[in-house]
Amino acid sequence: MNGTRSDIAGRSDLDVLLRRFYTAAFADPLIGPFFTRIAGTDLEAHLPRITDFWERALFRTAGYRGDALAPHEALHSVHPMTAEDFGRWVQLWRAAVDGLFGGPLAERAKDQGERIALTLHRRLAGEDAPLTGDGPGFVPLAVLALRSSLV
């Protein structure tokens, strides 16, 4: 599974990963508008903060002290995010990680991304919100729920 890919080793690897992921996410027809049109995200301004978030999540370092829910609540109030949107996020996140890295921290990054997607969806749409969708390339959040301890 790992092949010749190295594991995520630090902040510089996170920067490469996050640039690759956000390039794909911004261009994605389903979730791209959340970043580009609705939030008007400036990638260069966003990267240091989101890198802090992932550095803390994976390495228990960095000074991220933000509220990850608040910006998603703001987006959700303008344009509700669905299970399909979060499923696409997971699909792109896993592909970005797998395309660059292999190893225990890469696996942790993918698992953490899935947990984050499920948690955000449930916090925004409600505990009983559907975890299904039918769009192209949809990764059902129900599948992630089965793999997690959040069921």
mmCIF file of N, CA and C in Angstrom, residues 4-145:
data_model
loop_
_atom_site.group_PDB
_atom_site.id
_atom_site.type_symbol
_atom_site.label_atom_id
_atom_site.label_comp_id
_atom_site.label_asym_id
_atom_site.label_seq_id
_atom_site.Cartn_x
_atom_site.Cartn_y
_atom_site.Cartn_z
ATOM 1 N N THR A 4 6.508 3.303 -2.690
ATOM 2 C CA THR A 4 7.696 4.124 -2.484
ATOM 3 C C THR A 4 7.365 5.495 -1.908
ATOM 4 N N ARG A 5 6.107 5.736 -1.611
ATOM 5 C CA ARG A 5 5.728 7.033 -1.049
ATOM 6 C C ARG A 5 6.150 7.122 0.407
ATOM 7 N N SER A 6 6.671 8.271 0.769
ATOM 8 C CA SER A 6 7.052 8.476 2.165
ATOM 9 C C SER A 6 5.848 8.979 2.951
ATOM 10 N N ASP A 7 5.951 8.912 4.248
ATOM 11 C CA ASP A 7 4.867 9.357 5.123
ATOM 12 C C ASP A 7 4.930 10.878 5.282
ATOM 13 N N ILE A 8 3.873 11.439 5.775
ATOM 14 C CA ILE A 8 3.838 12.858 6.093
ATOM 15 C C ILE A 8 4.806 13.070 7.254
ATOM 16 N N ALA A 9 5.775 13.948 7.056
ATOM 17 C CA ALA A 9 6.831 14.086 8.060
ATOM 18 C C ALA A 9 6.813 15.411 8.807
ATOM 19 N N GLY A 10 6.110 16.396 8.309
ATOM 20 C CA GLY A 10 6.125 17.678 8.998
ATOM 21 C C GLY A 10 5.342 18.735 8.242
ATOM 22 N N ARG A 11 5.511 19.956 8.681
ATOM 23 C CA ARG A 11 4.760 21.087 8.146
ATOM 24 C C ARG A 11 4.972 21.288 6.646
ATOM 25 N N SER A 12 6.187 21.097 6.166
ATOM 26 C CA SER A 12 6.423 21.300 4.733
ATOM 27 C C SER A 12 5.642 20.276 3.904
ATOM 28 N N ASP A 13 5.518 19.054 4.389
ATOM 29 C CA ASP A 13 4.706 18.052 3.701
ATOM 30 C C ASP A 13 3.228 18.443 3.740
ATOM 31 N N LEU A 14 2.791 18.960 4.862
ATOM 32 C CA LEU A 14 1.403 19.415 4.958
ATOM 33 C C LEU A 14 1.130 20.543 3.970
ATOM 34 N N ASP A 15 2.083 21.442 3.814
ATOM 35 C CA ASP A 15 1.914 22.539 2.866
ATOM 36 C C ASP A 15 1.729 21.994 1.448
ATOM 37 N N VAL A 16 2.546 21.037 1.051
ATOM 38 C CA VAL A 16 2.430 20.427 -0.278
ATOM 39 C C VAL A 16 1.066 19.738 -0.414
ATOM 40 N N LEU A 17 0.689 18.963 0.585
ATOM 41 C CA LEU A 17 -0.583 18.247 0.566
ATOM 42 C C LEU A 17 -1.767 19.208 0.479
ATOM 43 N N LEU A 18 -1.760 20.224 1.314
ATOM 44 C CA LEU A 18 -2.887 21.148 1.350
ATOM 45 C C LEU A 18 -2.984 21.969 0.068
ATOM 46 N N ARG A 19 -1.872 22.336 -0.516
ATOM 47 C CA ARG A 19 -1.920 23.039 -1.807
ATOM 48 C C ARG A 19 -2.525 22.131 -2.882
ATOM 49 N N ARG A 20 -2.108 20.894 -2.891
ATOM 50 C CA ARG A 20 -2.652 19.948 -3.876
ATOM 51 C C ARG A 20 -4.149 19.745 -3.657
ATOM 52 N N PHE A 21 -4.540 19.541 -2.406
ATOM 53 C CA PHE A 21 -5.954 19.331 -2.101
ATOM 54 C C PHE A 21 -6.794 20.546 -2.479
ATOM 55 N N TYR A 22 -6.385 21.729 -2.036
ATOM 56 C CA TYR A 22 -7.190 22.917 -2.299
ATOM 57 C C TYR A 22 -7.213 23.298 -3.775
ATOM 58 N N THR A 23 -6.175 23.009 -4.505
ATOM 59 C CA THR A 23 -6.201 23.237 -5.954
ATOM 60 C C THR A 23 -7.322 22.405 -6.572
ATOM 61 N N ALA A 24 -7.417 21.149 -6.160
ATOM 62 C CA ALA A 24 -8.481 20.276 -6.662
ATOM 63 C C ALA A 24 -9.848 20.709 -6.143
ATOM 64 N N ALA A 25 -9.924 21.053 -4.867
ATOM 65 C CA ALA A 25 -11.208 21.437 -4.270
ATOM 66 C C ALA A 25 -11.751 22.722 -4.895
ATOM 67 N N PHE A 26 -10.891 23.710 -5.109
ATOM 68 C CA PHE A 26 -11.327 24.973 -5.710
ATOM 69 C C PHE A 26 -11.864 24.740 -7.129
ATOM 70 N N ALA A 27 -11.272 23.783 -7.844
ATOM 71 C CA ALA A 27 -11.667 23.513 -9.222
ATOM 72 C C ALA A 27 -12.859 22.564 -9.326
ATOM 73 N N ASP A 28 -13.221 21.904 -8.245
ATOM 74 C CA ASP A 28 -14.286 20.911 -8.276
ATOM 75 C C ASP A 28 -15.642 21.572 -8.522
ATOM 76 N N PRO A 29 -16.436 21.047 -9.463
ATOM 77 C CA PRO A 29 -17.724 21.679 -9.756
ATOM 78 C C PRO A 29 -18.735 21.600 -8.605
ATOM 79 N N LEU A 30 -18.612 20.608 -7.733
ATOM 80 C CA LEU A 30 -19.558 20.476 -6.628
ATOM 81 C C LEU A 30 -19.172 21.346 -5.438
ATOM 82 N N ILE A 31 -17.942 21.198 -4.937
ATOM 83 C CA ILE A 31 -17.580 21.936 -3.717
ATOM 84 C C ILE A 31 -16.746 23.180 -3.977
ATOM 85 N N GLY A 32 -16.232 23.330 -5.171
ATOM 86 C CA GLY A 32 -15.427 24.507 -5.491
ATOM 87 C C GLY A 32 -16.125 25.826 -5.176
ATOM 88 N N PRO A 33 -17.412 25.964 -5.531
ATOM 89 C CA PRO A 33 -18.091 27.231 -5.242
ATOM 90 C C PRO A 33 -18.133 27.613 -3.759
ATOM 91 N N PHE A 34 -18.096 26.641 -2.869
ATOM 92 C CA PHE A 34 -18.051 26.981 -1.439
ATOM 93 C C PHE A 34 -16.794 27.785 -1.126
ATOM 94 N N PHE A 35 -15.689 27.422 -1.760
ATOM 95 C CA PHE A 35 -14.424 28.103 -1.518
ATOM 96 C C PHE A 35 -14.311 29.392 -2.328
ATOM 97 N N THR A 36 -14.687 29.316 -3.595
ATOM 98 C CA THR A 36 -14.426 30.428 -4.498
ATOM 99 C C THR A 36 -15.519 31.482 -4.499
ATOM 100 N N ARG A 37 -16.767 31.070 -4.675
ATOM 101 C CA ARG A 37 -17.854 32.023 -4.831
ATOM 102 C C ARG A 37 -18.491 32.410 -3.497
ATOM 103 N N ILE A 38 -18.769 31.447 -2.638
ATOM 104 C CA ILE A 38 -19.492 31.724 -1.392
ATOM 105 C C ILE A 38 -18.568 32.311 -0.334
ATOM 106 N N ALA A 39 -17.445 31.636 -0.067
ATOM 107 C CA ALA A 39 -16.524 32.127 0.970
ATOM 108 C C ALA A 39 -15.500 33.113 0.422
ATOM 109 N N GLY A 40 -15.228 33.057 -0.871
ATOM 110 C CA GLY A 40 -14.196 33.916 -1.446
ATOM 111 C C GLY A 40 -12.840 33.669 -0.819
ATOM 112 N N THR A 41 -12.504 32.407 -0.630
ATOM 113 C CA THR A 41 -11.277 32.016 0.054
ATOM 114 C C THR A 41 -10.038 32.441 -0.721
ATOM 115 N N ASP A 42 -9.141 33.110 -0.032
ATOM 116 C CA ASP A 42 -7.812 33.446 -0.562
ATOM 117 C C ASP A 42 -6.886 32.338 -0.084
ATOM 118 N N LEU A 43 -6.481 31.484 -1.004
ATOM 119 C CA LEU A 43 -5.695 30.306 -0.628
ATOM 120 C C LEU A 43 -4.431 30.676 0.132
ATOM 121 N N GLU A 44 -3.719 31.685 -0.317
ATOM 122 C CA GLU A 44 -2.468 32.046 0.354
ATOM 123 C C GLU A 44 -2.708 32.535 1.779
ATOM 124 N N ALA A 45 -3.829 33.195 2.021
ATOM 125 C CA ALA A 45 -4.159 33.635 3.383
ATOM 126 C C ALA A 45 -4.673 32.469 4.226
ATOM 127 N N HIS A 46 -5.352 31.526 3.591
ATOM 128 C CA HIS A 46 -5.962 30.389 4.295
ATOM 129 C C HIS A 46 -4.938 29.317 4.675
ATOM 130 N N LEU A 47 -3.937 29.118 3.839
ATOM 131 C CA LEU A 47 -2.996 28.013 4.046
ATOM 132 C C LEU A 47 -2.287 28.004 5.401
ATOM 133 N N PRO A 48 -1.750 29.114 5.885
ATOM 134 C CA PRO A 48 -1.063 29.026 7.181
ATOM 135 C C PRO A 48 -1.981 28.557 8.316
ATOM 136 N N ARG A 49 -3.216 29.021 8.306
ATOM 137 C CA ARG A 49 -4.166 28.645 9.359
ATOM 138 C C ARG A 49 -4.572 27.169 9.261
ATOM 139 N N ILE A 50 -4.880 26.731 8.045
ATOM 140 C CA ILE A 50 -5.293 25.345 7.882
ATOM 141 C C ILE A 50 -4.113 24.390 8.078
ATOM 142 N N THR A 51 -2.910 24.850 7.752
ATOM 143 C CA THR A 51 -1.722 24.037 8.020
ATOM 144 C C THR A 51 -1.521 23.910 9.522
ATOM 145 N N ASP A 52 -1.738 24.997 10.264
ATOM 146 C CA ASP A 52 -1.693 24.920 11.733
ATOM 147 C C ASP A 52 -2.689 23.884 12.240
ATOM 148 N N PHE A 53 -3.900 23.909 11.680
ATOM 149 C CA PHE A 53 -4.938 22.963 12.087
ATOM 150 C C PHE A 53 -4.466 21.522 11.894
ATOM 151 N N TRP A 54 -3.967 21.220 10.687
ATOM 152 C CA TRP A 54 -3.549 19.847 10.400
ATOM 153 C C TRP A 54 -2.272 19.467 11.138
ATOM 154 N N GLU A 55 -1.392 20.419 11.360
ATOM 155 C CA GLU A 55 -0.174 20.130 12.130
ATOM 156 C C GLU A 55 -0.561 19.738 13.557
ATOM 157 N N ARG A 56 -1.502 20.446 14.090
ATOM 158 C CA ARG A 56 -1.960 20.111 15.443
ATOM 159 C C ARG A 56 -2.688 18.763 15.447
ATOM 160 N N ALA A 57 -3.525 18.521 14.445
ATOM 161 C CA ALA A 57 -4.287 17.277 14.379
ATOM 162 C C ALA A 57 -3.382 16.049 14.229
ATOM 163 N N LEU A 58 -2.322 16.175 13.439
ATOM 164 C CA LEU A 58 -1.476 15.012 13.163
ATOM 165 C C LEU A 58 -0.271 14.887 14.082
ATOM 166 N N PHE A 59 0.301 16.020 14.468
ATOM 167 C CA PHE A 59 1.550 15.987 15.237
ATOM 168 C C PHE A 59 1.401 16.519 16.658
ATOM 169 N N ARG A 60 0.203 17.023 16.969
ATOM 170 C CA ARG A 60 -0.064 17.611 18.297
ATOM 171 C C ARG A 60 0.857 18.802 18.570
ATOM 172 N N THR A 61 1.200 19.525 17.488
ATOM 173 C CA THR A 61 2.012 20.729 17.600
ATOM 174 C C THR A 61 1.256 21.871 16.947
ATOM 175 N N ALA A 62 1.878 22.999 16.843
ATOM 176 C CA ALA A 62 1.333 24.218 16.204
ATOM 177 C C ALA A 62 0.354 24.909 17.127
ATOM 178 N N GLY A 63 0.136 26.149 16.808
ATOM 179 C CA GLY A 63 -0.662 26.980 17.683
ATOM 180 C C GLY A 63 -2.089 27.177 17.243
ATOM 181 N N TYR A 64 -2.685 26.233 16.509
ATOM 182 C CA TYR A 64 -4.068 26.416 16.086
ATOM 183 C C TYR A 64 -4.977 26.422 17.301
ATOM 184 N N ARG A 65 -5.686 27.511 17.460
ATOM 185 C CA ARG A 65 -6.619 27.636 18.573
ATOM 186 C C ARG A 65 -7.984 28.091 18.063
ATOM 187 N N GLY A 66 -8.180 28.008 16.762
ATOM 188 C CA GLY A 66 -9.404 28.506 16.155
ATOM 189 C C GLY A 66 -10.601 27.608 16.396
ATOM 190 N N ASP A 67 -11.728 28.073 15.924
ATOM 191 C CA ASP A 67 -12.985 27.341 15.981
ATOM 192 C C ASP A 67 -13.277 26.852 14.574
ATOM 193 N N ALA A 68 -12.991 25.594 14.308
ATOM 194 C CA ALA A 68 -13.167 25.050 12.964
ATOM 195 C C ALA A 68 -14.635 25.010 12.552
ATOM 196 N N LEU A 69 -15.540 24.987 13.501
ATOM 197 C CA LEU A 69 -16.963 24.925 13.170
ATOM 198 C C LEU A 69 -17.493 26.264 12.661
ATOM 199 N N ALA A 70 -17.051 27.364 13.225
ATOM 200 C CA ALA A 70 -17.623 28.680 12.914
ATOM 201 C C ALA A 70 -17.626 29.029 11.422
ATOM 202 N N PRO A 71 -16.517 28.886 10.698
ATOM 203 C CA PRO A 71 -16.579 29.240 9.273
ATOM 204 C C PRO A 71 -17.515 28.334 8.478
ATOM 205 N N HIS A 72 -17.627 27.092 8.912
ATOM 206 C CA HIS A 72 -18.527 26.166 8.224
ATOM 207 C C HIS A 72 -19.984 26.514 8.527
ATOM 208 N N GLU A 73 -20.253 26.960 9.742
ATOM 209 C CA GLU A 73 -21.603 27.422 10.070
ATOM 210 C C GLU A 73 -21.983 28.622 9.213
ATOM 211 N N ALA A 74 -21.040 29.534 9.030
ATOM 212 C CA ALA A 74 -21.306 30.717 8.207
ATOM 213 C C ALA A 74 -21.614 30.313 6.762
ATOM 214 N N LEU A 75 -20.823 29.412 6.206
ATOM 215 C CA LEU A 75 -21.082 28.927 4.852
ATOM 216 C C LEU A 75 -22.428 28.224 4.768
ATOM 217 N N HIS A 76 -22.689 27.373 5.744
ATOM 218 C CA HIS A 76 -23.922 26.586 5.766
ATOM 219 C C HIS A 76 -25.152 27.491 5.831
ATOM 220 N N SER A 77 -25.038 28.620 6.510
ATOM 221 C CA SER A 77 -26.172 29.539 6.609
ATOM 222 C C SER A 77 -26.469 30.220 5.275
ATOM 223 N N VAL A 78 -25.460 30.357 4.423
ATOM 224 C CA VAL A 78 -25.637 30.970 3.104
ATOM 225 C C VAL A 78 -26.076 29.920 2.081
ATOM 226 N N HIS A 79 -25.438 28.769 2.126
ATOM 227 C CA HIS A 79 -25.734 27.679 1.193
ATOM 228 C C HIS A 79 -25.533 26.365 1.937
ATOM 229 N N PRO A 80 -26.614 25.714 2.373
ATOM 230 C CA PRO A 80 -26.475 24.488 3.173
ATOM 231 C C PRO A 80 -25.595 23.438 2.503
ATOM 232 N N MET A 81 -24.689 22.895 3.303
ATOM 233 C CA MET A 81 -23.805 21.841 2.827
ATOM 234 C C MET A 81 -24.461 20.491 3.104
ATOM 235 N N THR A 82 -24.419 19.632 2.109
ATOM 236 C CA THR A 82 -25.083 18.339 2.195
ATOM 237 C C THR A 82 -24.063 17.217 2.431
ATOM 238 N N ALA A 83 -24.611 16.043 2.671
ATOM 239 C CA ALA A 83 -23.751 14.858 2.791
ATOM 240 C C ALA A 83 -22.960 14.661 1.502
ATOM 241 N N GLU A 84 -23.574 14.980 0.377
ATOM 242 C CA GLU A 84 -22.880 14.844 -0.905
ATOM 243 C C GLU A 84 -21.669 15.776 -0.968
ATOM 244 N N ASP A 85 -21.824 17.000 -0.459
ATOM 245 C CA ASP A 85 -20.703 17.947 -0.441
ATOM 246 C C ASP A 85 -19.572 17.424 0.441
ATOM 247 N N PHE A 86 -19.913 16.957 1.625
ATOM 248 C CA PHE A 86 -18.884 16.437 2.523
ATOM 249 C C PHE A 86 -18.265 15.158 1.968
ATOM 250 N N GLY A 87 -19.077 14.337 1.301
ATOM 251 C CA GLY A 87 -18.548 13.134 0.670
ATOM 252 C C GLY A 87 -17.523 13.457 -0.401
ATOM 253 N N ARG A 88 -17.789 14.496 -1.192
ATOM 254 C CA ARG A 88 -16.833 14.899 -2.216
ATOM 255 C C ARG A 88 -15.551 15.399 -1.563
ATOM 256 N N TRP A 89 -15.691 16.189 -0.472
ATOM 257 C CA TRP A 89 -14.515 16.678 0.248
ATOM 258 C C TRP A 89 -13.645 15.493 0.653
ATOM 259 N N VAL A 90 -14.274 14.456 1.218
ATOM 260 C CA VAL A 90 -13.534 13.265 1.657
ATOM 261 C C VAL A 90 -12.864 12.591 0.463
ATOM 262 N N GLN A 91 -13.584 12.477 -0.631
ATOM 263 C CA GLN A 91 -13.026 11.834 -1.827
ATOM 264 C C GLN A 91 -11.769 12.572 -2.287
ATOM 265 N N LEU A 92 -11.842 13.890 -2.360
ATOM 266 C CA LEU A 92 -10.685 14.678 -2.801
ATOM 267 C C LEU A 92 -9.559 14.627 -1.772
ATOM 268 N N TRP A 93 -9.899 14.672 -0.496
ATOM 269 C CA TRP A 93 -8.886 14.629 0.564
ATOM 270 C C TRP A 93 -8.119 13.308 0.512
ATOM 271 N N ARG A 94 -8.854 12.202 0.444
ATOM 272 C CA ARG A 94 -8.198 10.896 0.401
ATOM 273 C C ARG A 94 -7.316 10.768 -0.846
ATOM 274 N N ALA A 95 -7.810 11.251 -1.981
ATOM 275 C CA ALA A 95 -7.026 11.172 -3.219
ATOM 276 C C ALA A 95 -5.758 12.011 -3.120
ATOM 277 N N ALA A 96 -5.853 13.190 -2.513
ATOM 278 C CA ALA A 96 -4.668 14.048 -2.363
ATOM 279 C C ALA A 96 -3.637 13.380 -1.461
ATOM 280 N N VAL A 97 -4.091 12.825 -0.346
ATOM 281 C CA VAL A 97 -3.167 12.150 0.574
ATOM 282 C C VAL A 97 -2.538 10.948 -0.123
ATOM 283 N N ASP A 98 -3.379 10.095 -0.716
ATOM 284 C CA ASP A 98 -2.872 8.881 -1.361
ATOM 285 C C ASP A 98 -1.938 9.184 -2.530
ATOM 286 N N GLY A 99 -2.161 10.293 -3.211
ATOM 287 C CA GLY A 99 -1.329 10.642 -4.346
ATOM 288 C C GLY A 99 0.068 11.085 -3.967
ATOM 289 N N LEU A 100 0.237 11.468 -2.708
ATOM 290 C CA LEU A 100 1.533 11.997 -2.267
ATOM 291 C C LEU A 100 2.226 11.169 -1.193
ATOM 292 N N PHE A 101 1.464 10.565 -0.312
ATOM 293 C CA PHE A 101 2.051 9.975 0.890
ATOM 294 C C PHE A 101 1.512 8.578 1.169
ATOM 295 N N GLY A 102 2.278 7.825 1.943
ATOM 296 C CA GLY A 102 1.863 6.523 2.428
ATOM 297 C C GLY A 102 2.524 6.264 3.766
ATOM 298 N N GLY A 103 1.780 5.733 4.691
ATOM 299 C CA GLY A 103 2.318 5.433 6.011
ATOM 300 C C GLY A 103 1.320 5.754 7.105
ATOM 301 N N PRO A 104 1.708 5.543 8.349
ATOM 302 C CA PRO A 104 0.784 5.731 9.469
ATOM 303 C C PRO A 104 0.201 7.143 9.587
ATOM 304 N N LEU A 105 1.008 8.173 9.359
ATOM 305 C CA LEU A 105 0.468 9.533 9.467
ATOM 306 C C LEU A 105 -0.443 9.864 8.292
ATOM 307 N N ALA A 106 -0.141 9.337 7.125
ATOM 308 C CA ALA A 106 -1.034 9.520 5.979
ATOM 309 C C ALA A 106 -2.383 8.860 6.268
ATOM 310 N N GLU A 107 -2.344 7.673 6.835
ATOM 311 C CA GLU A 107 -3.596 6.993 7.200
ATOM 312 C C GLU A 107 -4.346 7.787 8.270
ATOM 313 N N ARG A 108 -3.618 8.325 9.227
ATOM 314 C CA ARG A 108 -4.253 9.138 10.268
ATOM 315 C C ARG A 108 -4.903 10.382 9.663
ATOM 316 N N ALA A 109 -4.235 11.001 8.688
ATOM 317 C CA ALA A 109 -4.789 12.188 8.026
ATOM 318 C C ALA A 109 -6.097 11.839 7.317
ATOM 319 N N LYS A 110 -6.137 10.706 6.646
ATOM 320 C CA LYS A 110 -7.368 10.295 5.960
ATOM 321 C C LYS A 110 -8.476 9.990 6.968
ATOM 322 N N ASP A 111 -8.138 9.258 8.011
ATOM 323 C CA ASP A 111 -9.129 8.941 9.046
ATOM 324 C C ASP A 111 -9.654 10.202 9.720
ATOM 325 N N GLN A 112 -8.743 11.106 10.034
ATOM 326 C CA GLN A 112 -9.128 12.356 10.683
ATOM 327 C C GLN A 112 -10.031 13.170 9.759
ATOM 328 N N GLY A 113 -9.721 13.217 8.484
ATOM 329 C CA GLY A 113 -10.558 13.922 7.521
ATOM 330 C C GLY A 113 -11.969 13.358 7.477
ATOM 331 N N GLU A 114 -12.077 12.037 7.512
ATOM 332 C CA GLU A 114 -13.398 11.406 7.528
ATOM 333 C C GLU A 114 -14.165 11.762 8.794
ATOM 334 N N ARG A 115 -13.495 11.708 9.935
ATOM 335 C CA ARG A 115 -14.158 12.065 11.200
ATOM 336 C C ARG A 115 -14.620 13.518 11.188
ATOM 337 N N ILE A 116 -13.785 14.397 10.657
ATOM 338 C CA ILE A 116 -14.127 15.811 10.583
ATOM 339 C C ILE A 116 -15.356 16.002 9.697
ATOM 340 N N ALA A 117 -15.371 15.356 8.533
ATOM 341 C CA ALA A 117 -16.505 15.492 7.616
ATOM 342 C C ALA A 117 -17.798 15.025 8.270
ATOM 343 N N LEU A 118 -17.769 13.861 8.907
ATOM 344 C CA LEU A 118 -18.963 13.353 9.579
ATOM 345 C C LEU A 118 -19.414 14.277 10.698
ATOM 346 N N THR A 119 -18.485 14.726 11.499
ATOM 347 C CA THR A 119 -18.819 15.592 12.624
ATOM 348 C C THR A 119 -19.401 16.919 12.147
ATOM 349 N N LEU A 120 -18.751 17.542 11.165
ATOM 350 C CA LEU A 120 -19.266 18.810 10.650
ATOM 351 C C LEU A 120 -20.655 18.630 10.059
ATOM 352 N N HIS A 121 -20.846 17.587 9.274
ATOM 353 C CA HIS A 121 -22.165 17.350 8.679
ATOM 354 C C HIS A 121 -23.227 17.210 9.769
ATOM 355 N N ARG A 122 -22.942 16.433 10.781
ATOM 356 C CA ARG A 122 -23.924 16.220 11.853
ATOM 357 C C ARG A 122 -24.165 17.482 12.667
ATOM 358 N N ARG A 123 -23.115 18.248 12.912
ATOM 359 C CA ARG A 123 -23.279 19.490 13.680
ATOM 360 C C ARG A 123 -24.070 20.531 12.895
ATOM 361 N N LEU A 124 -23.877 20.566 11.573
ATOM 362 C CA LEU A 124 -24.540 21.568 10.750
ATOM 363 C C LEU A 124 -25.956 21.159 10.343
ATOM 364 N N ALA A 125 -26.127 19.915 9.957
ATOM 365 C CA ALA A 125 -27.405 19.464 9.414
ATOM 366 C C ALA A 125 -28.259 18.719 10.430
ATOM 367 N N GLY A 126 -27.678 18.367 11.565
ATOM 368 C CA GLY A 126 -28.415 17.636 12.589
ATOM 369 C C GLY A 126 -28.021 16.176 12.631
ATOM 370 N N GLU A 127 -28.160 15.611 13.801
ATOM 371 C CA GLU A 127 -27.758 14.210 14.017
ATOM 372 C C GLU A 127 -28.490 13.240 13.090
ATOM 373 N N ASP A 128 -29.728 13.573 12.733
ATOM 374 C CA ASP A 128 -30.530 12.661 11.918
ATOM 375 C C ASP A 128 -30.485 12.993 10.430
ATOM 376 N N ALA A 129 -29.612 13.912 10.030
ATOM 377 C CA ALA A 129 -29.517 14.289 8.622
ATOM 378 C C ALA A 129 -29.081 13.082 7.795
ATOM 379 N N PRO A 130 -29.633 12.956 6.591
ATOM 380 C CA PRO A 130 -29.253 11.806 5.754
ATOM 381 C C PRO A 130 -27.768 11.811 5.432
ATOM 382 N N LEU A 131 -27.209 10.626 5.387
ATOM 383 C CA LEU A 131 -25.791 10.451 5.052
ATOM 384 C C LEU A 131 -25.650 9.912 3.632
ATOM 385 N N THR A 132 -26.673 10.111 2.823
ATOM 386 C CA THR A 132 -26.681 9.569 1.465
ATOM 387 C C THR A 132 -26.808 10.690 0.448
ATOM 388 N N GLY A 133 -26.553 10.361 -0.778
ATOM 389 C CA GLY A 133 -26.667 11.273 -1.897
ATOM 390 C C GLY A 133 -26.549 10.476 -3.167
ATOM 391 N N ASP A 134 -26.762 11.128 -4.300
ATOM 392 C CA ASP A 134 -26.715 10.372 -5.549
ATOM 393 C C ASP A 134 -25.937 11.074 -6.651
ATOM 394 N N GLY A 135 -25.149 12.053 -6.299
ATOM 395 C CA GLY A 135 -24.378 12.780 -7.306
ATOM 396 C C GLY A 135 -23.233 11.956 -7.851
ATOM 397 N N PRO A 136 -22.640 12.431 -8.955
ATOM 398 C CA PRO A 136 -21.524 11.691 -9.560
ATOM 399 C C PRO A 136 -20.309 11.649 -8.635
ATOM 400 N N GLY A 137 -19.775 10.474 -8.468
ATOM 401 C CA GLY A 137 -18.579 10.312 -7.647
ATOM 402 C C GLY A 137 -18.825 10.449 -6.166
ATOM 403 N N PHE A 138 -20.082 10.383 -5.752
ATOM 404 C CA PHE A 138 -20.413 10.588 -4.350
ATOM 405 C C PHE A 138 -19.858 9.479 -3.474
ATOM 406 N N VAL A 139 -19.226 9.873 -2.381
ATOM 407 C CA VAL A 139 -18.754 8.929 -1.371
ATOM 408 C C VAL A 139 -19.752 9.021 -0.218
ATOM 409 N N PRO A 140 -20.608 8.029 -0.054
ATOM 410 C CA PRO A 140 -21.636 8.130 0.978
ATOM 411 C C PRO A 140 -21.028 8.276 2.369
ATOM 412 N N LEU A 141 -21.486 9.277 3.092
ATOM 413 C CA LEU A 141 -21.024 9.438 4.464
ATOM 414 C C LEU A 141 -21.471 8.260 5.319
ATOM 415 N N ALA A 142 -22.503 7.561 4.890
ATOM 416 C CA ALA A 142 -22.934 6.368 5.614
ATOM 417 C C ALA A 142 -21.815 5.336 5.655
ATOM 418 N N VAL A 143 -21.034 5.237 4.578
ATOM 419 C CA VAL A 143 -19.889 4.320 4.551
ATOM 420 C C VAL A 143 -18.875 4.741 5.602
ATOM 421 N N LEU A 144 -18.625 6.045 5.692
ATOM 422 C CA LEU A 144 -17.673 6.533 6.685
ATOM 423 C C LEU A 144 -18.187 6.286 8.093
ATOM 424 N N ALA A 145 -19.480 6.460 8.290
ATOM 425 C CA ALA A 145 -20.062 6.226 9.615
ATOM 426 C C ALA A 145 -19.874 4.777 10.028
#
